[in-house]
CSV table of C-alpha atoms and ligand atoms in Angstrom, one decimal:
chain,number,residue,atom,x,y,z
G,157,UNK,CA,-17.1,32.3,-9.2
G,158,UNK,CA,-19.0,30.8,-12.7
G,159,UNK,CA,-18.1,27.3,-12.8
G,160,UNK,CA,-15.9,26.4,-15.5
G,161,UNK,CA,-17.3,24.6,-18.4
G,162,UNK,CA,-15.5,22.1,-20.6
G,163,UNK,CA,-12.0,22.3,-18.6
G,164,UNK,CA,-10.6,18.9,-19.4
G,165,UNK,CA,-10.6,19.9,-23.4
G,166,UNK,CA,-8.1,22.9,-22.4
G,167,UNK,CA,-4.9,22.7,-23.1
G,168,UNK,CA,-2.2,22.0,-20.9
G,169,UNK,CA,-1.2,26.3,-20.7
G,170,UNK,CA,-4.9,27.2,-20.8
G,171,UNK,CA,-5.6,25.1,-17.7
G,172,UNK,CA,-2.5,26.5,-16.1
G,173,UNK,CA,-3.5,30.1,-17.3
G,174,UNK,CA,-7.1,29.8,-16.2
G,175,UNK,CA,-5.5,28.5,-12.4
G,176,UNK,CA,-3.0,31.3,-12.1
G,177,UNK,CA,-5.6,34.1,-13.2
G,178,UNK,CA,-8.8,32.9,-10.7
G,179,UNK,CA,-7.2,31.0,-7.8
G,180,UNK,CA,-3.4,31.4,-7.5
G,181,UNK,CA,-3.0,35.4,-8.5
G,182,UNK,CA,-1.9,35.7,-5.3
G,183,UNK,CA,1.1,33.2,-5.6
G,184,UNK,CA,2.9,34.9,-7.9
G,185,UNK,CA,5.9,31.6,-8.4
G,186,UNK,CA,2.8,29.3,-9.5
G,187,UNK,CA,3.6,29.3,-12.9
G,188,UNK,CA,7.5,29.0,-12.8
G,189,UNK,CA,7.0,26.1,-10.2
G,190,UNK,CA,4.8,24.1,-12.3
G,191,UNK,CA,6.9,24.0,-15.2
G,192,UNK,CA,9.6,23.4,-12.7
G,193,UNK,CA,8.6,20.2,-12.7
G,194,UNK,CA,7.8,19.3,-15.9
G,195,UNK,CA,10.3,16.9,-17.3
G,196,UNK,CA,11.9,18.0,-20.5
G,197,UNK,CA,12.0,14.8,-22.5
G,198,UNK,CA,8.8,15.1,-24.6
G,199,UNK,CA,7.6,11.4,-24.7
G,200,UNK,CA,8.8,10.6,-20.9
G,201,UNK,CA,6.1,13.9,-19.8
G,202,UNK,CA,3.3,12.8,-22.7
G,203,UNK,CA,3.3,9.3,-20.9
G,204,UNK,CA,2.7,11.1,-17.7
G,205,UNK,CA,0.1,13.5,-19.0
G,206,UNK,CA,-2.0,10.3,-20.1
G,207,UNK,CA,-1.9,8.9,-16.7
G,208,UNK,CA,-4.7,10.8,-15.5
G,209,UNK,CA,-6.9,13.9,-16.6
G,210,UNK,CA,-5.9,17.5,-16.2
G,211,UNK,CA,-2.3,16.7,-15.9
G,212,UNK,CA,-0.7,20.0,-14.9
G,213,UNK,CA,3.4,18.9,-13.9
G,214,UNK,CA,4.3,16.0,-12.1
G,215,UNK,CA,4.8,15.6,-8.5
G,216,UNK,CA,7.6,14.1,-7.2
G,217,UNK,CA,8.8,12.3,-4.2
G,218,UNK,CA,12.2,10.9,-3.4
G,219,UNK,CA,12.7,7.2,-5.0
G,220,UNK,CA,15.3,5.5,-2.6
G,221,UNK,CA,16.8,2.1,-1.4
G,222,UNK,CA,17.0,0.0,1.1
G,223,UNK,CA,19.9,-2.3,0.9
G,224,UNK,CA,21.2,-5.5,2.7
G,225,UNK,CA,17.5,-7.5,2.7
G,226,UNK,CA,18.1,-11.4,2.9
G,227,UNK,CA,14.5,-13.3,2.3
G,228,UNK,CA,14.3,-16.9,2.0
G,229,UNK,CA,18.1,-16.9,1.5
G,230,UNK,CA,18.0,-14.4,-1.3
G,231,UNK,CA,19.8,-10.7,-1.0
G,232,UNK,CA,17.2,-7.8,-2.0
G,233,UNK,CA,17.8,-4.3,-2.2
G,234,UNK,CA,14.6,-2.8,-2.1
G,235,UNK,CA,13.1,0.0,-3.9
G,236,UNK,CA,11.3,2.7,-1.9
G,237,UNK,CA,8.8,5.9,-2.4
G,238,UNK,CA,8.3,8.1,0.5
G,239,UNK,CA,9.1,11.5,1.4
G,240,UNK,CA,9.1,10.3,5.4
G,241,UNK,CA,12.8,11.4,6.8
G,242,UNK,CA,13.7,7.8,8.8
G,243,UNK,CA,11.6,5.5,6.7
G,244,UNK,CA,14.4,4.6,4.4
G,245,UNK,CA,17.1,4.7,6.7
G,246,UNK,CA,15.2,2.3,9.7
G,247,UNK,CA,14.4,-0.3,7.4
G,248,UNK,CA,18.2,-0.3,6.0
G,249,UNK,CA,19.0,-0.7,9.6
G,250,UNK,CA,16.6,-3.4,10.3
G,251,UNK,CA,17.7,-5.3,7.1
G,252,UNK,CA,21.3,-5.4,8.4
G,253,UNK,CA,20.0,-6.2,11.9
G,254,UNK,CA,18.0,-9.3,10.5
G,255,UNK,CA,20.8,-9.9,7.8
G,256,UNK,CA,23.2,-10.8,11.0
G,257,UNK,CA,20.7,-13.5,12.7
G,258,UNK,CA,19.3,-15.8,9.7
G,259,UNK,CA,17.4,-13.0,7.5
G,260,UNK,CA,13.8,-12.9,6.9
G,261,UNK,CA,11.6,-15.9,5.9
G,262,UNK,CA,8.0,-15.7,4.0
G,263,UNK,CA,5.6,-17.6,2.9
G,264,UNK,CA,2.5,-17.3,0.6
G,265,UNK,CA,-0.8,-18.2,3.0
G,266,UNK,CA,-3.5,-17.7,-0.3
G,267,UNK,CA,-3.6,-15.8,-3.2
G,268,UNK,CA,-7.5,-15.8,-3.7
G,269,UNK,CA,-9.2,-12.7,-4.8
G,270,UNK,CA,-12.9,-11.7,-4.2
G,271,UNK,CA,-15.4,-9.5,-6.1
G,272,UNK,CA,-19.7,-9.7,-6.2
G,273,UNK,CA,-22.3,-8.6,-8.2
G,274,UNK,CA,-24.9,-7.4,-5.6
G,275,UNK,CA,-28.5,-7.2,-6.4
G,276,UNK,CA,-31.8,-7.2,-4.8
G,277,UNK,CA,-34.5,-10.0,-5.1
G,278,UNK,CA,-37.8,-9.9,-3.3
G,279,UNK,CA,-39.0,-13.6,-4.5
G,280,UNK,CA,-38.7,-16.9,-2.8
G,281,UNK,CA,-35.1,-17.5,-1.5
G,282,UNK,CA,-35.5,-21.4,-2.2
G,283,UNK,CA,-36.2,-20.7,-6.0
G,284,UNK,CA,-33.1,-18.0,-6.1
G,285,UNK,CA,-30.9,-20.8,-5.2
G,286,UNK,CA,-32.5,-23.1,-7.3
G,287,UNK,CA,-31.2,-20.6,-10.1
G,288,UNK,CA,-27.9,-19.7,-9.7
G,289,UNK,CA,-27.0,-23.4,-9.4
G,290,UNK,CA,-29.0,-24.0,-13.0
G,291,UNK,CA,-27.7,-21.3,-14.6
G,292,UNK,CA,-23.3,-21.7,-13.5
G,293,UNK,CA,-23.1,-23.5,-16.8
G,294,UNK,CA,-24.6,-19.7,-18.3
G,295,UNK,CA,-22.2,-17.4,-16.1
G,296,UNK,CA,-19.0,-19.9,-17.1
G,297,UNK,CA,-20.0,-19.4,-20.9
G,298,UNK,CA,-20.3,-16.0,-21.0
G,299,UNK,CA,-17.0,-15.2,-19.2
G,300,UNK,CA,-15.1,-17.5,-21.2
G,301,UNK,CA,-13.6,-15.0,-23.5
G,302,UNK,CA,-12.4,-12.8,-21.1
G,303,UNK,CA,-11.4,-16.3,-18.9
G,304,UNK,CA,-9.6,-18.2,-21.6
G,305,UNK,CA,-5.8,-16.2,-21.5
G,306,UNK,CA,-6.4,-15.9,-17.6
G,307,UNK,CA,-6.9,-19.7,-17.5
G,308,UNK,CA,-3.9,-20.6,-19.7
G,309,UNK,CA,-1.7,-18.6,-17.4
G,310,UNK,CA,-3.4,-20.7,-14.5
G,311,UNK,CA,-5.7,-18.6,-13.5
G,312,UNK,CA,-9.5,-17.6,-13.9
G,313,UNK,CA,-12.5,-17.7,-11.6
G,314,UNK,CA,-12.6,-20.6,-8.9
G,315,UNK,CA,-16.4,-20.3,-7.6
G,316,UNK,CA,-19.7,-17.7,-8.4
G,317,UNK,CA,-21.8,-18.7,-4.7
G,318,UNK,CA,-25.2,-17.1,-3.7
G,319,UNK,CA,-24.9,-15.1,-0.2
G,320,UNK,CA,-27.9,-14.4,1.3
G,321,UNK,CA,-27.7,-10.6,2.8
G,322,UNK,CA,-31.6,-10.5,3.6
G,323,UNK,CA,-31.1,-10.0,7.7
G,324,UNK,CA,-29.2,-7.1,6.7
G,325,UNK,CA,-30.8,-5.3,4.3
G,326,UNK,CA,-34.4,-6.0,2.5
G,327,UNK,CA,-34.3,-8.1,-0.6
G,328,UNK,CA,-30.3,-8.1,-0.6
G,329,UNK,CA,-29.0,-10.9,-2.4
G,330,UNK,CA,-24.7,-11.0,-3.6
G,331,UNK,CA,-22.6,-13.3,-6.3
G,332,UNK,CA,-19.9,-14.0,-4.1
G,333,UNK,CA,-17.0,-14.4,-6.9
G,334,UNK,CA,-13.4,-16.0,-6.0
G,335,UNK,CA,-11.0,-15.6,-8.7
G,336,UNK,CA,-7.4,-16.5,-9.1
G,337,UNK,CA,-5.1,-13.7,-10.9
G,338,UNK,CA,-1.6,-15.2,-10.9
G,339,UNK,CA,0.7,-12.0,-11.8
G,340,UNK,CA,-2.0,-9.3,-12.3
G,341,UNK,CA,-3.3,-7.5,-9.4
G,342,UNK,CA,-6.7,-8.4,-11.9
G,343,UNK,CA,-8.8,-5.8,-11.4
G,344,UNK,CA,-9.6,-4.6,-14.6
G,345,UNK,CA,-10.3,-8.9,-15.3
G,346,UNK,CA,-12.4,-9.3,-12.1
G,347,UNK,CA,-14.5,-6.2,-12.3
G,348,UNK,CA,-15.0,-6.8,-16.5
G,349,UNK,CA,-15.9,-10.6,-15.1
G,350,UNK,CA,-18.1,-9.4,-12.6
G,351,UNK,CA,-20.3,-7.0,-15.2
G,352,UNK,CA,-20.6,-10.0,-17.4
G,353,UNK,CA,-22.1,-12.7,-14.7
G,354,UNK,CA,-24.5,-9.4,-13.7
G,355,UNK,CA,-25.8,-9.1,-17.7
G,356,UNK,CA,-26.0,-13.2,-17.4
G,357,UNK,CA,-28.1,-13.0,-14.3
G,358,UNK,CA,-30.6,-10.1,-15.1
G,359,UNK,CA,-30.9,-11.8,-18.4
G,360,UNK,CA,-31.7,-15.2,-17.0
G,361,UNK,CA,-33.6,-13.9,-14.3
G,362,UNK,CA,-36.1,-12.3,-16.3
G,363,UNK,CA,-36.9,-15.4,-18.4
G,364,UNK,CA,-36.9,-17.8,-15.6
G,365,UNK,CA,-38.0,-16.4,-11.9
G,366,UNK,CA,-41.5,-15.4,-10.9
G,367,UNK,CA,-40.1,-12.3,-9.3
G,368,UNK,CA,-37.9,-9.2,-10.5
G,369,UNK,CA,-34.5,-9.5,-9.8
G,370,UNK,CA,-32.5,-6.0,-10.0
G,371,UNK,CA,-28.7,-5.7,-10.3
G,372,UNK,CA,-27.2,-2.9,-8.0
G,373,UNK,CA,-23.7,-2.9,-8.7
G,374,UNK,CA,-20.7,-5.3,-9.7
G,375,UNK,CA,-17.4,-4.5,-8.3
G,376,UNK,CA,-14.2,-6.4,-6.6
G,377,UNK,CA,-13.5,-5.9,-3.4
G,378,UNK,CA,-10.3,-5.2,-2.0
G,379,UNK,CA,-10.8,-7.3,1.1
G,380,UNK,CA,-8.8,-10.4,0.5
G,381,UNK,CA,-8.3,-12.1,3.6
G,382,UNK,CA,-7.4,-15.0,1.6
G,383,UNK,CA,-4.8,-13.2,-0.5
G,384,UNK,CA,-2.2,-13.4,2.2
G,385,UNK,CA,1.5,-13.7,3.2
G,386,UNK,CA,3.8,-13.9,6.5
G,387,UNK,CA,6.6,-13.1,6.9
G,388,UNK,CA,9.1,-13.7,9.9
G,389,UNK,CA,12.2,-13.3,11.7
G,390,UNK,CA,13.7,-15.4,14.8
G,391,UNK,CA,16.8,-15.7,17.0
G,392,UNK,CA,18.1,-17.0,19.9
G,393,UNK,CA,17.2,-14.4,22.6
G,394,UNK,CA,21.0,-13.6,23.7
G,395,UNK,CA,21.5,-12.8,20.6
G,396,UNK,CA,19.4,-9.5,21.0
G,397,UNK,CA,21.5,-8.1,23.4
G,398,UNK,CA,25.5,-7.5,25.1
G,399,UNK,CA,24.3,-9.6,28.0
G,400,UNK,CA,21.9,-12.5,28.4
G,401,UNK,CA,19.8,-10.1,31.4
G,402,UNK,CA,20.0,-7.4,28.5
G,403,UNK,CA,18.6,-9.2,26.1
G,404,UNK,CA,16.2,-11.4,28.1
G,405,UNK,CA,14.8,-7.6,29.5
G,406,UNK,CA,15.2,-6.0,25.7
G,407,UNK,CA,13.4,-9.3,24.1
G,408,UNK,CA,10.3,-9.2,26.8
G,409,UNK,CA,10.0,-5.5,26.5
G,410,UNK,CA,9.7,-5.2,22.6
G,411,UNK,CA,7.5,-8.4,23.1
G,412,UNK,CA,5.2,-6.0,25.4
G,413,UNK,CA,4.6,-3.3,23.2
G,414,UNK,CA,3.7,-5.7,20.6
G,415,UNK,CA,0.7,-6.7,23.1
G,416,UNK,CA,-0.1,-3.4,23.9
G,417,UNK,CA,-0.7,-2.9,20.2
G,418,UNK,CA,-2.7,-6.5,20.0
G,419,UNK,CA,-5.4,-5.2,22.5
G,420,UNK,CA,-5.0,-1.3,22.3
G,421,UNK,CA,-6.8,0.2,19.2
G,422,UNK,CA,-5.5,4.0,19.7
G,423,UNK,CA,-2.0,2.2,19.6
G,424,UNK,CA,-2.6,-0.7,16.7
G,425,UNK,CA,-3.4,2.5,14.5
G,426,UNK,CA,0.0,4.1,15.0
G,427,UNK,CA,1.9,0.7,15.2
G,428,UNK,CA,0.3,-0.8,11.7
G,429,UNK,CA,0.5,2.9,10.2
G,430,UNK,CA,4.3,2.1,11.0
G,431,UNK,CA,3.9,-0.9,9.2
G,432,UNK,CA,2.3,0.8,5.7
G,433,UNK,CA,5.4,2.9,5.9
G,434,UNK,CA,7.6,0.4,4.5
G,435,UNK,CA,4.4,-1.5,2.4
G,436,UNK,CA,3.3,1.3,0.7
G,437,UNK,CA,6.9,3.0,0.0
G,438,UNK,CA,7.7,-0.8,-1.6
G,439,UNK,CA,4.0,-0.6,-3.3
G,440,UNK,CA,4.0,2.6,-4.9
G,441,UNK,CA,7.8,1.9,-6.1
G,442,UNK,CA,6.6,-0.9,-7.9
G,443,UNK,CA,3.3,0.5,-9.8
G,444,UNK,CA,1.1,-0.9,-7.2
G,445,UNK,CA,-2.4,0.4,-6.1
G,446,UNK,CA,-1.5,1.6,-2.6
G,447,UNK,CA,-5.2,3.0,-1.8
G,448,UNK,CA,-6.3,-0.5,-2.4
G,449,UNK,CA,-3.4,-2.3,-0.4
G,450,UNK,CA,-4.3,0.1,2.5
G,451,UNK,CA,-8.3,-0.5,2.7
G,452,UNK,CA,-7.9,-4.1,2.3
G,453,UNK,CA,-4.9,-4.4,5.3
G,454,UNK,CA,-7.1,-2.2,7.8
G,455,UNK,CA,-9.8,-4.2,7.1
G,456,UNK,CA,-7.8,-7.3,7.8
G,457,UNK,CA,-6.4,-5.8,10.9
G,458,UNK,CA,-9.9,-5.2,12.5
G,459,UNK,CA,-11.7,-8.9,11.1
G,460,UNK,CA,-11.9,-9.7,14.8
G,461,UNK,CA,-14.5,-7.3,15.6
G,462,UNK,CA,-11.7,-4.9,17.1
G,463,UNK,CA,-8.5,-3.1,15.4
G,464,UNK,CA,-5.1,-4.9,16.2
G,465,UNK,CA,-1.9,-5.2,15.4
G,466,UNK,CA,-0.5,-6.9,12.5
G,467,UNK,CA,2.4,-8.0,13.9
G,468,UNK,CA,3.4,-10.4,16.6
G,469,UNK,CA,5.6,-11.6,18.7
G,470,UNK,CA,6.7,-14.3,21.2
G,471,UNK,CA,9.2,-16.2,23.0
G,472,UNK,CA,9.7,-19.9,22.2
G,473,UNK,CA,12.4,-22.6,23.7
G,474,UNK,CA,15.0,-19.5,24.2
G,475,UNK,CA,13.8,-18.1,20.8
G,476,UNK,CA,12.8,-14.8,19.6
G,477,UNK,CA,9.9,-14.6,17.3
G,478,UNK,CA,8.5,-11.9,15.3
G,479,UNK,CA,6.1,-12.1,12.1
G,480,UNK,CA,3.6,-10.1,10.4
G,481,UNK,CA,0.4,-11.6,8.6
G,482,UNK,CA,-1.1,-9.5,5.7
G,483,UNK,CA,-3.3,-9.3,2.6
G,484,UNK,CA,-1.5,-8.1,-0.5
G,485,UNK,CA,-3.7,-8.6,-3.6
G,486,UNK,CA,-0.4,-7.2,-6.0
G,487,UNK,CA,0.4,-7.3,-9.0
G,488,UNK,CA,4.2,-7.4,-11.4
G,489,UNK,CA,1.9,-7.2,-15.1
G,490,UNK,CA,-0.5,-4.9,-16.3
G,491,UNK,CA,-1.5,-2.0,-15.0
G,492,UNK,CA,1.5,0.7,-14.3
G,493,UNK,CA,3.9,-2.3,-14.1
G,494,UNK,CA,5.0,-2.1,-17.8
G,495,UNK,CA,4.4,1.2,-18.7
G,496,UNK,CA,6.3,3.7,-15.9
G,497,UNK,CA,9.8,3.5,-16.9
G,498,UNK,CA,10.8,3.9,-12.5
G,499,UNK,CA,7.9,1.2,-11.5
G,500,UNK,CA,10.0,-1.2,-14.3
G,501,UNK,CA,13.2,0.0,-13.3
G,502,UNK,CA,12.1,-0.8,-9.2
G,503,UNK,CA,10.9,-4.6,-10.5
G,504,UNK,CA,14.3,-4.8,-12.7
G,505,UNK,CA,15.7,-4.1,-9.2
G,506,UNK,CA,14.2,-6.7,-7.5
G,507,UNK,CA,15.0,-9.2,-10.3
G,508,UNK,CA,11.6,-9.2,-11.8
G,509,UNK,CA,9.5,-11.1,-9.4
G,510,UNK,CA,6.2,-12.8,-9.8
G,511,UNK,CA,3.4,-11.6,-7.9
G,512,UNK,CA,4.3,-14.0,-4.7
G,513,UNK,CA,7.9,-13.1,-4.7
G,514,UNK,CA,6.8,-9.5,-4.5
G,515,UNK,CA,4.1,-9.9,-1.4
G,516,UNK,CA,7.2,-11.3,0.0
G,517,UNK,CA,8.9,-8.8,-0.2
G,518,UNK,CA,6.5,-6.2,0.5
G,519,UNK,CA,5.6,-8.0,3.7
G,520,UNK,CA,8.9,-8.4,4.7
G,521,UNK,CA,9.3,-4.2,4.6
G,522,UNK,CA,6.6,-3.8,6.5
G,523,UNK,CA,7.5,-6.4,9.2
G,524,UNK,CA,11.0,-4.4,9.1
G,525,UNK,CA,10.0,-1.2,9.5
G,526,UNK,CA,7.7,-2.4,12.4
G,527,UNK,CA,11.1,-3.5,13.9
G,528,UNK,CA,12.9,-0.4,13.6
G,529,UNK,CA,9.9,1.6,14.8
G,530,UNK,CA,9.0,-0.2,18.0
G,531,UNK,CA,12.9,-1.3,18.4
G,532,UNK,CA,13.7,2.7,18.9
G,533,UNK,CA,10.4,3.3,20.8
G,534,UNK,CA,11.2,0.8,23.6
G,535,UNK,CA,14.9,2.0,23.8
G,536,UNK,CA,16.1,5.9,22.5
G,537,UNK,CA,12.1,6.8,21.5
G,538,UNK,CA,11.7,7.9,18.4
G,539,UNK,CA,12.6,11.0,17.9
G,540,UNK,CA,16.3,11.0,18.2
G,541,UNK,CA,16.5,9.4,15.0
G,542,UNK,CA,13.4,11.1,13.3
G,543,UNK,CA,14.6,14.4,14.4
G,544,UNK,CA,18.3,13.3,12.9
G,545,UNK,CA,16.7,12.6,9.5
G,546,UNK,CA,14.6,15.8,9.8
G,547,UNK,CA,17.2,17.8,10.5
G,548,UNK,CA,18.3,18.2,6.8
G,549,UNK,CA,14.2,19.1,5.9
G,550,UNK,CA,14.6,22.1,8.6
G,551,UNK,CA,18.1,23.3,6.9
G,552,UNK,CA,16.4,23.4,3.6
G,553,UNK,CA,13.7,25.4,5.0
G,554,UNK,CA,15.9,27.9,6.2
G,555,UNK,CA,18.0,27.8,2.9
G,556,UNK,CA,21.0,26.5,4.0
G,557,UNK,CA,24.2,26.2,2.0
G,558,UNK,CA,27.0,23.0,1.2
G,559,UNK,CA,29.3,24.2,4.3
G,560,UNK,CA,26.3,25.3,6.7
G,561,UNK,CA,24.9,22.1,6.0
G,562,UNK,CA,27.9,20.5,6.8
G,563,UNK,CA,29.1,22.0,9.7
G,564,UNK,CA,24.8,21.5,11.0
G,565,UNK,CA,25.6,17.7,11.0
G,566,UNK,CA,28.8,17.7,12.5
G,567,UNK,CA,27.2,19.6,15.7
G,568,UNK,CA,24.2,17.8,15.9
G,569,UNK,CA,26.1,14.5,16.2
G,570,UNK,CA,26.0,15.0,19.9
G,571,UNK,CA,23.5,17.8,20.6
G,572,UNK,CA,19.5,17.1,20.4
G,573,UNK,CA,17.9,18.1,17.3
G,574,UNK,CA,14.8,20.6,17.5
G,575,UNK,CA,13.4,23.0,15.6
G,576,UNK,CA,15.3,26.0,17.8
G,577,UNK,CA,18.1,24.4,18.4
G,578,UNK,CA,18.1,24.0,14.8
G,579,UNK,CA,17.7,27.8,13.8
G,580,UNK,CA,20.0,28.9,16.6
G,581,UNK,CA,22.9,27.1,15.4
G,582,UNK,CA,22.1,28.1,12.0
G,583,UNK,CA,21.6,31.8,13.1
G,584,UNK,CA,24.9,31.4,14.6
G,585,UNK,CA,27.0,29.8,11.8
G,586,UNK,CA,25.5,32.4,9.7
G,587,UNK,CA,26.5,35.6,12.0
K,629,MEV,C1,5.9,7.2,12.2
K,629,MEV,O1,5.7,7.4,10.8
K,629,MEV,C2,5.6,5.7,12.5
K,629,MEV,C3,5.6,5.4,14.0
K,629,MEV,O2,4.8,6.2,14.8
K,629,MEV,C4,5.2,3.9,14.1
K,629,MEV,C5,5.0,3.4,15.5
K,629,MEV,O3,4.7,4.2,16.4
K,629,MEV,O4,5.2,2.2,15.7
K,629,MEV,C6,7.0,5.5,14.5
């Protein structure tokens, strides 16, 4: 097929056109299911559109709640996007759970974020550093009117360092830039930062080193290992179970697979993806950049050289323990925040935190869901409950009605959900 020139300018019914007629004339619903989804105020669709390019429909997922969260002494009920069945539901469970014995507390560990200019410099190191320090005055200057409403709202950037990358790669030289964003995630501010110290350094360079000095690339990183929060929960061991054996067995068995999932890569993968159930439902709720929040929490969870486990846990003087450690560069302004009317509802919600209440919060929903996942898998297993939650996504499937659906819950109260069992009953009911 000729590639399509100029495809972006179409409109909105030529681009859907042009799909039907080369790649989906063999789906013959395309066209009714992409306006399905269209939304039919005007304004509320045009705000969509503008997200992004070549904005066809919308896709949805379910925006939910989970109720009952106590942090720091504070009731939350927090807003959730996922499509995942039992995602919802186990941290509304654990929430309760936690609710009972003290709630969650969290604390903010740093909030510093990082981004570098990286360039390449094949002169004398000495002289380099000689350089950046003569020329801070320069890069300070320059950024200052892009700094000045950051710094009156307490934030701006904190240090500009030389790192010396030579031993890894020939000539490789970085601005190592910490900056403090208070409510923004700061992206947009660190990255239009970051292109102004490069202009201020190639500048500067040419008039005043003896060798060439070449920019690469200036860009933030979303490793912030010093953009962190915990969060925790604790209680007195008997209190996990009906007898004090119970829950001394209950207490060292959930501490075990926590261990596993310390030293066991294959398992920390599964375990933290657990995890980014509840962060990133809580994330993309609130207008956050979940890509970002994930690459920067993986890389968190392997800065020991090997993959682990974000959570852990421990028994202390007759106490249960159980926290979670995470980065979370966040933000509650800019970006989505004020301009998707759900993402504002989901903050309204949650009271309209600042950037630190919400990491709270979103670590607290990850340390729950943790719970609930690694509570069923070292007592029912999971699928009991996942299978539960599934079952309505199978009855849809097989186009069930109000009183089939109804009388498919009832049974599977006490029989096992599976697929067959599923479509048996249904084939029965429907017979
Ligand atoms: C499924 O989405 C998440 C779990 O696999 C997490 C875990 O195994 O801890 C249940």
């Amino acid at each position: 097929m000729k590639l399509v020139q100029g495809f972006s300018k179409f409109s909105k019914e030529e681009k859907i056109n042009f799909l039907v007629e080369n790649y989906l004339n063999h789906f013959p619903e395309a066209k009714h299911i992409l306006q399905q989804y269209l939304n039919d105020d005007i304004k509320l669709q045009r705000l969509h559109d503008e997200f992004i390019e070549n904005t066809l429909t919308n896709f949805y997922l379910p925006f939910g709640v989970a109720p009952n969260f106590t942090i720091n002494g504070q009731n939350y009920i927090i807003p959730m996007a996922i499509e995942e069945s039992s995602v919802v539901a186990a941290a509304s469970k654990a929430a309760k759970f936690w609710g009972e014995r003290g709630g969650f507390k969290a604390e903010i560990l740093g909030t510093e974020k990082v981004g570098q200019v990286h360039f390449l410099y094949h002169g004398n190191k000495d002289e380099l550093e000689v350089f950046i320090q003569s020329i801070q005055d320069d890069f300070r200057m320059a950024v200052k009117p892009i700094t000045k409403n950051m710094e009156k709202r307490g934030g701006g950037i904190q240090s500009i360092q030389l790192r010396t990358k030579t031993e890894d790669l020939e000539a490789y030289y970085q601005l190592h830039c910490t900056f403090q964003t208070k409510d923004a995630m700061g992206a947009n501010f660190i990255n239009s930062c970051l292109e102004e110290l490069a202009k201020v350094l190639e500048d500067k360079a040419e008039k005043q080193l003896s060798s060439k000095l070449e920019v690469i690339m200036s860009i933030l990183s979303n490793y912030v290992p010093n953009c962190t929060v915990k969060a925790k929960v604790a209680c007195p061991v008997e209190s996990l179970g009906k007898t004090k054996e119970e829950a001394q067995a209950y207490a060292l068995k959930f501490i075990q697979a926590i261990q596993i999932a310390e030293i066991e890569p294959y398992r920390a993968v599964t375990h933290n993806k657990g995890i980014m159930n509840g962060i990133d439902a809580v994330v993309l709720a609130t207008g956050n950049d979940f890509r970002a929040i994930e690459a920067g929490v993986h890389a968190f969870a392997s800065r020991s050289g090997k993959y682990q486990s974000l959570t852990h846990a421990k028994i202390e003087n007759g106490e249960f323990k159980f926290w979670i450690e995470v980065p979370l560069a966040l933000g509650t302004v800019g970006g989505l925040t004020s301009l998707h009317p759900l993402v504002k509802l989901a903050l309204a919600l949650l009271q309209n935190p600042n950037a630190e209440e919400l990491m709270k919060i979103v670590a607290v929903a990850g340390l729950a869901q943790n719970f609930g996942a690694v509570n069923s898998l070292v007592t029912t297993g999971i699928q009991q409950g996942h299978m539960k939650m599934h079952l309505m996504n199978i009855l849809n499937q097989l186009d069930a009605n109000t009183y089939e659906k109804e009388k498919a819950i009832e049974h599977f109260k006490s029989n096992t959900v599976t697929h067959s069992s599923v479509i048996e009953f249904f084939e029965k009911i429907r017979s």
